[in-house]
mmCIF file of C-alpha atoms in Angstrom:
data_model
loop_
_atom_site.group_PDB
_atom_site.id
_atom_site.type_symbol
_atom_site.label_atom_id
_atom_site.label_comp_id
_atom_site.label_asym_id
_atom_site.label_seq_id
_atom_site.Cartn_x
_atom_site.Cartn_y
_atom_site.Cartn_z
ATOM 1 C CA MET A 956 12.450 20.831 17.771
ATOM 2 C CA THR A 957 10.650 19.024 15.134
ATOM 3 C CA GLU A 958 10.471 15.225 15.732
ATOM 4 C CA GLN A 959 11.298 13.000 12.970
ATOM 5 C CA LYS A 960 8.937 10.042 12.539
ATOM 6 C CA GLN A 961 9.124 7.245 9.961
ATOM 7 C CA ASP A 962 6.169 5.178 8.895
ATOM 8 C CA GLU A 963 6.517 1.621 7.179
ATOM 9 C CA THR A 964 7.511 3.050 3.760
ATOM 10 C CA GLY A 965 10.872 4.241 5.932
ATOM 11 C CA SER A 966 9.748 7.625 5.001
ATOM 12 C CA ALA A 967 9.598 10.530 6.367
ATOM 13 C CA GLY A 968 7.169 12.666 8.075
ATOM 14 C CA TYR A 969 7.559 14.802 10.949
ATOM 15 C CA VAL A 970 5.689 16.079 14.076
ATOM 16 C CA GLU A 971 6.016 19.704 15.247
ATOM 17 C CA PRO A 972 5.974 19.706 19.098
ATOM 18 C CA GLY A 973 2.311 19.606 20.133
ATOM 19 C CA SER A 974 1.184 19.249 16.563
ATOM 20 C CA GLU A 975 0.003 16.431 14.153
ATOM 21 C CA PHE A 976 2.037 14.151 12.037
ATOM 22 C CA THR A 977 2.842 15.612 8.544
ATOM 23 C CA ARG A 978 4.006 13.238 5.586
ATOM 24 C CA ASP A 979 6.787 14.115 3.529
ATOM 25 C CA THR A 980 5.275 13.465 -0.024
ATOM 26 C CA HIS A 981 8.306 14.601 -2.073
ATOM 27 C CA TYR A 982 9.290 11.479 -3.940
ATOM 28 C CA ILE A 983 11.212 10.798 -6.942
ATOM 29 C CA ALA A 984 9.122 12.055 -9.837
ATOM 30 C CA THR A 985 10.835 10.007 -12.604
ATOM 31 C CA ARG A 986 8.329 7.865 -14.520
ATOM 32 C CA ILE A 987 8.457 4.768 -16.575
ATOM 33 C CA THR A 988 6.456 5.328 -19.579
ATOM 34 C CA ALA A 989 5.598 3.798 -22.920
ATOM 35 C CA ASP A 990 7.195 6.695 -24.763
ATOM 36 C CA GLY A 991 10.197 6.815 -22.500
ATOM 37 C CA ARG A 992 10.097 10.785 -22.130
ATOM 38 C CA ASP A 993 11.864 10.500 -18.691
ATOM 39 C CA GLY A 994 14.396 8.481 -20.196
ATOM 40 C CA TYR A 995 13.188 5.161 -19.023
ATOM 41 C CA PRO A 996 10.843 3.557 -21.472
ATOM 42 C CA VAL A 997 8.526 0.471 -20.646
ATOM 43 C CA GLU A 998 10.654 -2.658 -21.196
ATOM 44 C CA SER A 999 9.924 -6.344 -20.236
ATOM 45 C CA GLY A 1000 12.679 -7.713 -17.769
ATOM 46 C CA ARG A 1001 14.598 -4.214 -17.519
ATOM 47 C CA TYR A 1002 12.999 -3.241 -14.138
ATOM 48 C CA ARG A 1003 12.501 -4.788 -10.590
ATOM 49 C CA LEU A 1004 9.719 -3.700 -8.203
ATOM 50 C CA VAL A 1005 11.139 -3.434 -4.728
ATOM 51 C CA ALA A 1006 8.427 -4.017 -2.074
ATOM 52 C CA ALA A 1007 7.490 -4.974 1.293
ATOM 53 C CA ARG A 1008 4.432 -6.929 2.340
ATOM 54 C CA ALA A 1009 4.339 -4.849 5.507
ATOM 55 C CA CYS A 1010 3.822 -1.654 3.842
ATOM 56 C CA PRO A 1011 0.263 -0.759 2.667
ATOM 57 C CA TRP A 1012 1.835 1.828 0.030
ATOM 58 C CA ALA A 1013 3.939 -1.172 -1.328
ATOM 59 C CA ASN A 1014 0.895 -3.565 -1.107
ATOM 60 C CA ARG A 1015 -0.658 -1.411 -3.623
ATOM 61 C CA ALA A 1016 1.901 -1.963 -6.267
ATOM 62 C CA ILE A 1017 2.073 -5.875 -5.186
ATOM 63 C CA ILE A 1018 -1.661 -6.296 -5.969
ATOM 64 C CA VAL A 1019 -1.732 -4.181 -9.263
ATOM 65 C CA ARG A 1020 1.277 -6.057 -10.531
ATOM 66 C CA ARG A 1021 -0.520 -9.329 -9.792
ATOM 67 C CA LEU A 1022 -4.057 -8.019 -11.191
ATOM 68 C CA LEU A 1023 -2.599 -6.970 -14.623
ATOM 69 C CA GLY A 1024 -0.272 -10.063 -15.180
ATOM 70 C CA LEU A 1025 2.926 -8.143 -15.233
ATOM 71 C CA GLU A 1026 4.992 -10.939 -13.093
ATOM 72 C CA ASP A 1027 6.942 -11.980 -16.175
ATOM 73 C CA VAL A 1028 7.645 -8.524 -17.177
ATOM 74 C CA LEU A 1029 8.514 -6.820 -13.936
ATOM 75 C CA SER A 1030 10.206 -8.786 -11.554
ATOM 76 C CA MET A 1031 9.860 -8.184 -7.713
ATOM 77 C CA GLY A 1032 12.233 -8.270 -4.798
ATOM 78 C CA LEU A 1033 10.639 -8.060 -1.098
ATOM 79 C CA CYS A 1034 12.320 -6.681 1.888
ATOM 80 C CA GLY A 1035 11.871 -7.871 5.244
ATOM 81 C CA PRO A 1036 9.073 -6.610 7.678
ATOM 82 C CA THR A 1037 11.615 -4.310 9.673
ATOM 83 C CA HIS A 1038 13.977 -1.749 8.906
ATOM 84 C CA ASP A 1039 16.524 0.584 10.828
ATOM 85 C CA GLU A 1040 16.834 4.384 10.564
ATOM 86 C CA ARG A 1041 19.146 3.726 7.434
ATOM 87 C CA SER A 1042 17.048 1.492 4.904
ATOM 88 C CA TRP A 1043 14.919 -1.369 4.187
ATOM 89 C CA THR A 1044 17.194 -4.699 3.892
ATOM 90 C CA PHE A 1045 16.701 -8.014 2.052
ATOM 91 C CA ASP A 1046 16.887 -9.980 5.040
ATOM 92 C CA LEU A 1047 14.385 -12.704 3.630
ATOM 93 C CA ASP A 1048 16.863 -13.545 0.799
ATOM 94 C CA PRO A 1049 19.866 -16.033 1.123
ATOM 95 C CA GLY A 1050 22.733 -13.983 2.397
ATOM 96 C CA GLU A 1051 20.407 -11.220 2.957
ATOM 97 C CA VAL A 1052 21.408 -9.805 -0.580
ATOM 98 C CA ASP A 1053 18.677 -9.279 -3.257
ATOM 99 C CA PRO A 1054 19.438 -12.064 -5.939
ATOM 100 C CA VAL A 1055 18.801 -9.851 -8.890
ATOM 101 C CA LEU A 1056 20.282 -6.320 -7.810
ATOM 102 C CA LYS A 1057 22.904 -8.009 -5.592
ATOM 103 C CA ILE A 1058 22.667 -5.389 -2.751
ATOM 104 C CA PRO A 1059 21.793 -5.956 0.833
ATOM 105 C CA ARG A 1060 20.073 -2.591 1.207
ATOM 106 C CA LEU A 1061 17.584 -0.649 -0.699
ATOM 107 C CA GLN A 1062 19.681 2.468 -0.015
ATOM 108 C CA ASP A 1063 22.401 1.096 -2.383
ATOM 109 C CA ALA A 1064 19.769 1.827 -5.205
ATOM 110 C CA TYR A 1065 18.958 5.131 -4.279
ATOM 111 C CA PHE A 1066 22.847 6.086 -3.547
ATOM 112 C CA ALA A 1067 23.674 4.504 -7.087
ATOM 113 C CA ARG A 1068 21.751 7.374 -8.723
ATOM 114 C CA PHE A 1069 21.741 10.126 -6.095
ATOM 115 C CA PRO A 1070 25.042 9.784 -3.992
ATOM 116 C CA ASP A 1071 23.803 12.655 -1.610
ATOM 117 C CA TYR A 1072 20.129 11.421 -1.345
ATOM 118 C CA GLU A 1073 18.752 12.455 1.992
ATOM 119 C CA ARG A 1074 14.974 11.854 2.146
ATOM 120 C CA GLY A 1075 13.676 8.591 3.421
ATOM 121 C CA ILE A 1076 14.573 5.243 1.536
ATOM 122 C CA THR A 1077 10.969 4.041 0.550
ATOM 123 C CA VAL A 1078 9.119 1.337 -0.674
ATOM 124 C CA PRO A 1079 7.723 0.650 -3.033
ATOM 125 C CA ALA A 1080 10.637 1.693 -5.474
ATOM 126 C CA ILE A 1081 11.300 0.458 -9.027
ATOM 127 C CA VAL A 1082 15.007 0.020 -9.988
ATOM 128 C CA ASP A 1083 16.589 -0.252 -13.143
ATOM 129 C CA VAL A 1084 18.481 -3.457 -13.216
ATOM 130 C CA PRO A 1085 21.146 -2.881 -15.864
ATOM 131 C CA THR A 1086 22.348 0.400 -13.773
ATOM 132 C CA GLY A 1087 21.413 -0.478 -10.265
ATOM 133 C CA GLN A 1088 19.806 2.773 -9.804
ATOM 134 C CA VAL A 1089 16.419 3.866 -8.623
ATOM 135 C CA VAL A 1090 13.888 5.078 -11.050
ATOM 136 C CA THR A 1091 11.055 6.288 -9.036
ATOM 137 C CA ASN A 1092 9.481 5.708 -5.518
ATOM 138 C CA ASP A 1093 6.308 7.814 -6.389
ATOM 139 C CA TYR A 1094 3.926 5.328 -5.283
ATOM 140 C CA PRO A 1095 0.698 6.905 -6.566
ATOM 141 C CA HIS A 1096 2.016 7.180 -9.809
ATOM 142 C CA ILE A 1097 3.805 3.498 -9.818
ATOM 143 C CA THR A 1098 0.260 2.071 -9.654
ATOM 144 C CA LEU A 1099 -1.374 4.287 -12.138
ATOM 145 C CA ASP A 1100 1.634 3.884 -14.663
ATOM 146 C CA LEU A 1101 1.316 0.052 -14.313
ATOM 147 C CA SER A 1102 -2.283 0.393 -15.447
ATOM 148 C CA THR A 1103 -1.998 2.813 -18.303
ATOM 149 C CA GLU A 1104 1.586 2.816 -19.529
ATOM 150 C CA TRP A 1105 2.462 -0.927 -19.335
ATOM 151 C CA THR A 1106 -0.791 -2.182 -21.343
ATOM 152 C CA LYS A 1107 1.472 -3.706 -24.061
ATOM 153 C CA TYR A 1108 2.304 -6.285 -21.411
ATOM 154 C CA HIS A 1109 -1.020 -6.806 -19.565
ATOM 155 C CA ARG A 1110 -2.203 -10.355 -19.343
ATOM 156 C CA GLU A 1111 -5.149 -11.349 -21.597
ATOM 157 C CA GLY A 1112 -8.287 -10.562 -19.215
ATOM 158 C CA ALA A 1113 -6.578 -7.936 -17.072
ATOM 159 C CA PRO A 1114 -9.108 -5.542 -15.600
ATOM 160 C CA GLU A 1115 -9.097 -1.801 -16.419
ATOM 161 C CA LEU A 1116 -8.359 -0.308 -13.053
ATOM 162 C CA TYR A 1117 -8.000 3.386 -13.994
ATOM 163 C CA PRO A 1118 -10.905 3.619 -16.988
ATOM 164 C CA GLU A 1119 -10.628 7.063 -18.706
ATOM 165 C CA GLU A 1120 -14.245 7.775 -18.176
ATOM 166 C CA LEU A 1121 -14.178 7.318 -14.345
ATOM 167 C CA ARG A 1122 -10.687 8.756 -13.675
ATOM 168 C CA ASP A 1123 -12.111 12.112 -12.217
ATOM 169 C CA GLU A 1124 -14.481 10.217 -10.002
ATOM 170 C CA ILE A 1125 -11.597 7.930 -8.944
ATOM 171 C CA ASP A 1126 -9.180 10.714 -8.305
ATOM 172 C CA GLU A 1127 -11.724 12.565 -6.179
ATOM 173 C CA VAL A 1128 -12.506 9.434 -4.067
ATOM 174 C CA ALA A 1129 -9.181 8.287 -3.513
ATOM 175 C CA GLU A 1130 -7.966 11.722 -2.518
ATOM 176 C CA LEU A 1131 -10.658 11.682 0.275
ATOM 177 C CA VAL A 1132 -9.719 8.209 1.355
ATOM 178 C CA PHE A 1133 -5.885 9.272 1.354
ATOM 179 C CA ARG A 1134 -6.233 12.338 3.274
ATOM 180 C CA ASP A 1135 -8.603 10.894 6.090
ATOM 181 C CA VAL A 1136 -8.113 7.380 6.028
ATOM 182 C CA ASN A 1137 -4.778 5.839 4.388
ATOM 183 C CA ASN A 1138 -2.908 9.017 5.837
ATOM 184 C CA GLY A 1139 -5.357 9.514 8.700
ATOM 185 C CA VAL A 1140 -4.480 6.428 10.534
ATOM 186 C CA TYR A 1141 -0.834 7.847 10.916
ATOM 187 C CA ARG A 1142 -2.111 11.169 11.790
ATOM 188 C CA CYS A 1143 -3.761 9.390 14.823
ATOM 189 C CA GLY A 1144 -0.751 7.232 15.651
ATOM 190 C CA PHE A 1145 1.703 9.844 15.522
ATOM 191 C CA ALA A 1146 0.028 12.841 16.861
ATOM 192 C CA GLY A 1147 2.171 15.278 18.899
ATOM 193 C CA SER A 1148 -0.709 16.346 21.140
ATOM 194 C CA GLN A 1149 -4.118 15.559 22.307
ATOM 195 C CA SER A 1150 -5.971 17.999 20.150
ATOM 196 C CA ALA A 1151 -3.999 16.626 17.025
ATOM 197 C CA TYR A 1152 -5.141 13.228 17.885
ATOM 198 C CA ASP A 1153 -8.553 14.158 18.422
ATOM 199 C CA SER A 1154 -8.806 16.010 15.339
ATOM 200 C CA ALA A 1155 -7.228 12.837 13.268
ATOM 201 C CA TYR A 1156 -9.778 10.593 15.025
ATOM 202 C CA ASP A 1157 -12.637 12.748 14.199
ATOM 203 C CA ARG A 1158 -11.707 12.818 10.698
ATOM 204 C CA LEU A 1159 -10.972 9.209 10.373
ATOM 205 C CA PHE A 1160 -13.993 7.937 11.687
ATOM 206 C CA ALA A 1161 -16.139 10.646 9.735
ATOM 207 C CA ARG A 1162 -14.556 9.454 6.498
ATOM 208 C CA LEU A 1163 -15.158 5.609 7.521
ATOM 209 C CA ASP A 1164 -18.996 6.652 8.236
ATOM 210 C CA TRP A 1165 -19.247 8.192 4.797
ATOM 211 C CA LEU A 1166 -17.539 5.014 3.213
ATOM 212 C CA GLU A 1167 -19.814 2.700 5.258
ATOM 213 C CA GLU A 1168 -22.868 4.599 3.843
ATOM 214 C CA ARG A 1169 -21.276 4.608 0.223
ATOM 215 C CA LEU A 1170 -20.681 0.896 0.291
ATOM 216 C CA THR A 1171 -23.912 -0.092 1.635
ATOM 217 C CA THR A 1172 -25.636 0.089 -1.608
ATOM 218 C CA ARG A 1173 -22.727 -0.381 -3.885
ATOM 219 C CA ARG A 1174 -20.016 -3.254 -4.161
ATOM 220 C CA TYR A 1175 -17.079 -1.124 -5.305
ATOM 221 C CA LEU A 1176 -16.032 2.462 -4.574
ATOM 222 C CA VAL A 1177 -16.538 3.864 -8.160
ATOM 223 C CA GLY A 1178 -18.279 1.979 -11.056
ATOM 224 C CA ASP A 1179 -19.320 -1.691 -10.879
ATOM 225 C CA THR A 1180 -16.029 -3.188 -11.080
ATOM 226 C CA ILE A 1181 -12.745 -2.922 -8.992
ATOM 227 C CA THR A 1182 -10.634 0.011 -9.782
ATOM 228 C CA GLU A 1183 -7.417 1.776 -8.456
ATOM 229 C CA ALA A 1184 -9.677 3.492 -5.661
ATOM 230 C CA ASP A 1185 -10.511 0.197 -4.270
ATOM 231 C CA VAL A 1186 -6.989 -1.048 -4.120
ATOM 232 C CA ARG A 1187 -5.993 2.125 -2.360
ATOM 233 C CA LEU A 1188 -8.618 1.629 0.387
ATOM 234 C CA PHE A 1189 -8.137 -2.324 0.819
ATOM 235 C CA THR A 1190 -4.492 -1.943 1.874
ATOM 236 C CA THR A 1191 -5.616 0.192 4.923
ATOM 237 C CA LEU A 1192 -8.605 -1.805 5.756
ATOM 238 C CA ALA A 1193 -6.457 -5.011 5.647
ATOM 239 C CA ARG A 1194 -4.492 -3.450 8.560
ATOM 240 C CA PHE A 1195 -7.188 -1.843 10.551
ATOM 241 C CA ASP A 1196 -8.095 -4.536 13.250
ATOM 242 C CA SER A 1197 -4.564 -6.014 13.292
ATOM 243 C CA VAL A 1198 -2.630 -2.690 13.921
ATOM 244 C CA TYR A 1199 -4.476 0.698 13.436
ATOM 245 C CA HIS A 1200 -7.189 -0.237 16.141
ATOM 246 C CA GLY A 1201 -4.894 -0.544 18.894
ATOM 247 C CA HIS A 1202 -1.358 0.440 17.897
ATOM 248 C CA PHE A 1203 -2.454 3.690 16.550
ATOM 249 C CA LYS A 1204 -5.374 4.158 18.936
ATOM 250 C CA CYS A 1205 -8.157 4.272 16.010
ATOM 251 C CA ASN A 1206 -10.457 2.481 18.410
ATOM 252 C CA ARG A 1207 -13.769 3.911 18.108
ATOM 253 C CA ASN A 1208 -14.621 0.613 16.727
ATOM 254 C CA LYS A 1209 -13.241 -2.143 14.834
ATOM 255 C CA LEU A 1210 -13.605 -2.720 11.055
ATOM 256 C CA SER A 1211 -15.429 -6.004 11.775
ATOM 257 C CA GLU A 1212 -18.187 -4.043 13.594
ATOM 258 C CA MET A 1213 -18.840 -1.875 10.534
ATOM 259 C CA PRO A 1214 -21.038 -4.222 8.204
ATOM 260 C CA ALA A 1215 -20.867 -2.586 4.876
ATOM 261 C CA LEU A 1216 -17.215 -2.198 5.320
ATOM 262 C CA TRP A 1217 -16.422 -5.286 6.816
ATOM 263 C CA GLY A 1218 -18.391 -6.918 4.022
ATOM 264 C CA TYR A 1219 -16.488 -5.016 1.399
ATOM 265 C CA ALA A 1220 -12.998 -5.756 2.672
ATOM 266 C CA ARG A 1221 -13.840 -9.421 3.024
ATOM 267 C CA ASP A 1222 -15.101 -9.422 -0.632
ATOM 268 C CA LEU A 1223 -11.612 -8.073 -1.952
ATOM 269 C CA PHE A 1224 -9.782 -10.294 0.413
ATOM 270 C CA GLN A 1225 -11.396 -13.251 -1.166
ATOM 271 C CA THR A 1226 -10.832 -11.791 -4.672
ATOM 272 C CA PRO A 1227 -7.631 -13.394 -6.317
ATOM 273 C CA GLY A 1228 -4.929 -10.702 -6.244
ATOM 274 C CA PHE A 1229 -5.821 -9.253 -2.934
ATOM 275 C CA GLY A 1230 -6.055 -11.429 0.119
ATOM 276 C CA ASP A 1231 -3.314 -13.685 -1.453
ATOM 277 C CA THR A 1232 -0.732 -10.787 -1.140
ATOM 278 C CA ILE A 1233 -1.628 -10.023 2.757
ATOM 279 C CA ASP A 1234 0.931 -11.370 5.322
ATOM 280 C CA PHE A 1235 -0.573 -10.523 8.521
ATOM 281 C CA VAL A 1236 2.496 -11.881 10.504
ATOM 282 C CA GLN A 1237 5.006 -9.414 8.671
ATOM 283 C CA ILE A 1238 2.340 -6.509 9.174
ATOM 284 C CA LYS A 1239 2.350 -7.107 13.090
ATOM 285 C CA GLN A 1240 6.025 -7.318 13.135
ATOM 286 C CA HIS A 1241 6.434 -4.262 11.343
ATOM 287 C CA TYR A 1242 4.433 -1.862 13.162
ATOM 288 C CA TYR A 1243 5.056 -3.252 16.791
ATOM 289 C CA MET A 1244 8.798 -3.769 16.407
ATOM 290 C CA VAL A 1245 9.769 -0.669 14.349
ATOM 291 C CA HIS A 1246 7.747 1.900 16.134
ATOM 292 C CA THR A 1247 9.454 1.854 19.499
ATOM 293 C CA ASP A 1248 8.215 5.328 20.509
ATOM 294 C CA ILE A 1249 4.868 4.257 20.603
ATOM 295 C CA ASN A 1250 5.481 0.371 21.470
ATOM 296 C CA PRO A 1251 8.883 0.376 23.384
ATOM 297 C CA THR A 1252 8.790 -3.217 24.451
ATOM 298 C CA GLY A 1253 8.725 -4.526 20.890
ATOM 299 C CA ILE A 1254 5.831 -7.025 21.982
ATOM 300 C CA VAL A 1255 3.849 -8.231 18.958
ATOM 301 C CA PRO A 1256 0.351 -9.215 19.894
ATOM 302 C CA LYS A 1257 -1.067 -12.571 18.984
ATOM 303 C CA GLY A 1258 -4.326 -11.466 17.969
ATOM 304 C CA PRO A 1259 -6.750 -10.636 16.407
ATOM 305 C CA ASP A 1260 -8.706 -13.674 15.227
ATOM 306 C CA LEU A 1261 -8.471 -13.800 11.389
ATOM 307 C CA SER A 1262 -10.885 -16.364 10.551
ATOM 308 C CA GLY A 1263 -13.618 -13.674 9.886
ATOM 309 C CA TRP A 1264 -11.769 -12.861 6.726
ATOM 310 C CA LEU A 1265 -12.770 -15.962 5.071
ATOM 311 C CA GLN A 1266 -16.367 -15.781 6.048
ATOM 312 C CA PRO A 1267 -19.052 -15.426 3.330
ATOM 313 C CA HIS A 1268 -19.630 -11.649 2.627
ATOM 314 C CA GLY A 1269 -22.923 -11.621 0.862
ATOM 315 C CA ARG A 1270 -21.755 -8.723 -1.477
ATOM 316 C CA GLU A 1271 -22.759 -10.443 -4.743
ATOM 317 C CA GLN A 1272 -26.271 -9.452 -4.048
ATOM 318 C CA LEU A 1273 -25.204 -5.769 -4.880
ATOM 319 C CA GLY A 1274 -24.395 -6.837 -8.447
ATOM 320 C CA GLY A 1275 -21.130 -5.677 -9.872
ATOM 321 C CA ARG A 1276 -18.564 -7.635 -11.870
ATOM 322 C CA PRO A 1277 -15.037 -7.699 -9.927
ATOM 323 C CA PHE A 1278 -13.156 -7.794 -13.261
ATOM 324 C CA GLY A 1279 -15.470 -6.225 -15.923
ATOM 325 C CA THR A 1280 -15.216 -8.234 -18.960
ATOM 326 C CA GLY A 1281 -11.854 -9.612 -17.719
ATOM 327 C CA THR A 1282 -10.942 -12.667 -15.560
ATOM 328 C CA PRO A 1283 -9.180 -13.208 -12.266
ATOM 329 C CA PRO A 1284 -5.428 -13.454 -12.260
ATOM 330 C CA PRO A 1285 -3.765 -16.791 -11.858
ATOM 331 C CA PRO A 1286 -2.664 -18.016 -8.463
ATOM 332 C CA PRO A 1287 0.710 -16.361 -7.372
ATOM 333 C CA GLN A 1288 3.956 -17.539 -9.005
ATOM 334 C CA SER A 1289 6.196 -19.949 -7.241
ATOM 335 C CA GLY A 1290 8.303 -18.025 -4.640
ATOM 336 C CA GLU A 1291 5.727 -15.058 -4.532
ATOM 337 C CA GLU A 1292 3.234 -16.835 -2.250
ATOM 338 C CA VAL A 1293 2.503 -15.357 1.284
ATOM 339 C CA PRO A 1294 4.192 -17.781 3.792
ATOM 340 C CA ALA A 1295 1.732 -20.760 5.123
ATOM 341 C CA GLY A 1296 0.221 -19.367 8.426
ATOM 342 C CA HIS A 1297 0.918 -15.806 7.679
ATOM 343 C CA GLY A 1298 -2.398 -15.227 5.934
ATOM 344 C CA ALA A 1299 -6.146 -15.634 7.305
#
């Protein structure tokens, strides 16, 4: 019998007996575009991004929204770090109801559009506020569309995260990182057999070694500025030592024991828009409390020591311009800050 698994998107994957974890990548393909070709044109104030700080896939959207300065255009609702088999919930809000959508569970927005929706209730999701209906949960396209379709509303000085002349290389690198790293840690953690785990483990660390070599001589993954590729890798690296190393048995070595990757991760963490979105407390609560098949006691570890994230990284010597000809984003808006004591 196929065993269902949920990662922190609340999604869907499955493990055949004695086999490997397979992610369900069938998302709602509707897109919000400048020309509105899918029936959802880009409009200021119309949509709400629903995310969770615990989730690396949703964390991407939180970062890109910050970097591009879309906070006043695209509101954001945050779910708590845990969910049940039904849905993510708005348990961080007063009355445990989203103050804009007026719903207690994200599934309500999915069912408003698709009453018989049977797939995972995932974050990130963008909801059409006037109708209360989910528009899309296609997380790879969400961030790309924020960069390419929402340009009318980008802040002055916003970086170009998906420059046209680098898109082929960004896509190529991002696909390798997704296959072996972003999703690779889950293939380790949810493996259904020793051989499946061993294979996923070997692919993960072979790719991390490849990234270590690549980042030894260059500051960013593609080109000399931050791009979508860096956003996608960072959210996995930010969770590696706190969660994946122990919880998912990705334990050949820690991130902090790989000099180039550790310096690269600290460089991004200390860049406005990245580290100020990371909530280590919620990250650990989610993984260790939700994945009861892996951690049946639900005990959340106290470590690791996070002070290293703020140590000098020395990556400036490699050159590069984090925001190209642009500028860093301002500090997070009031109410969107990571709670005190939850960061590094």
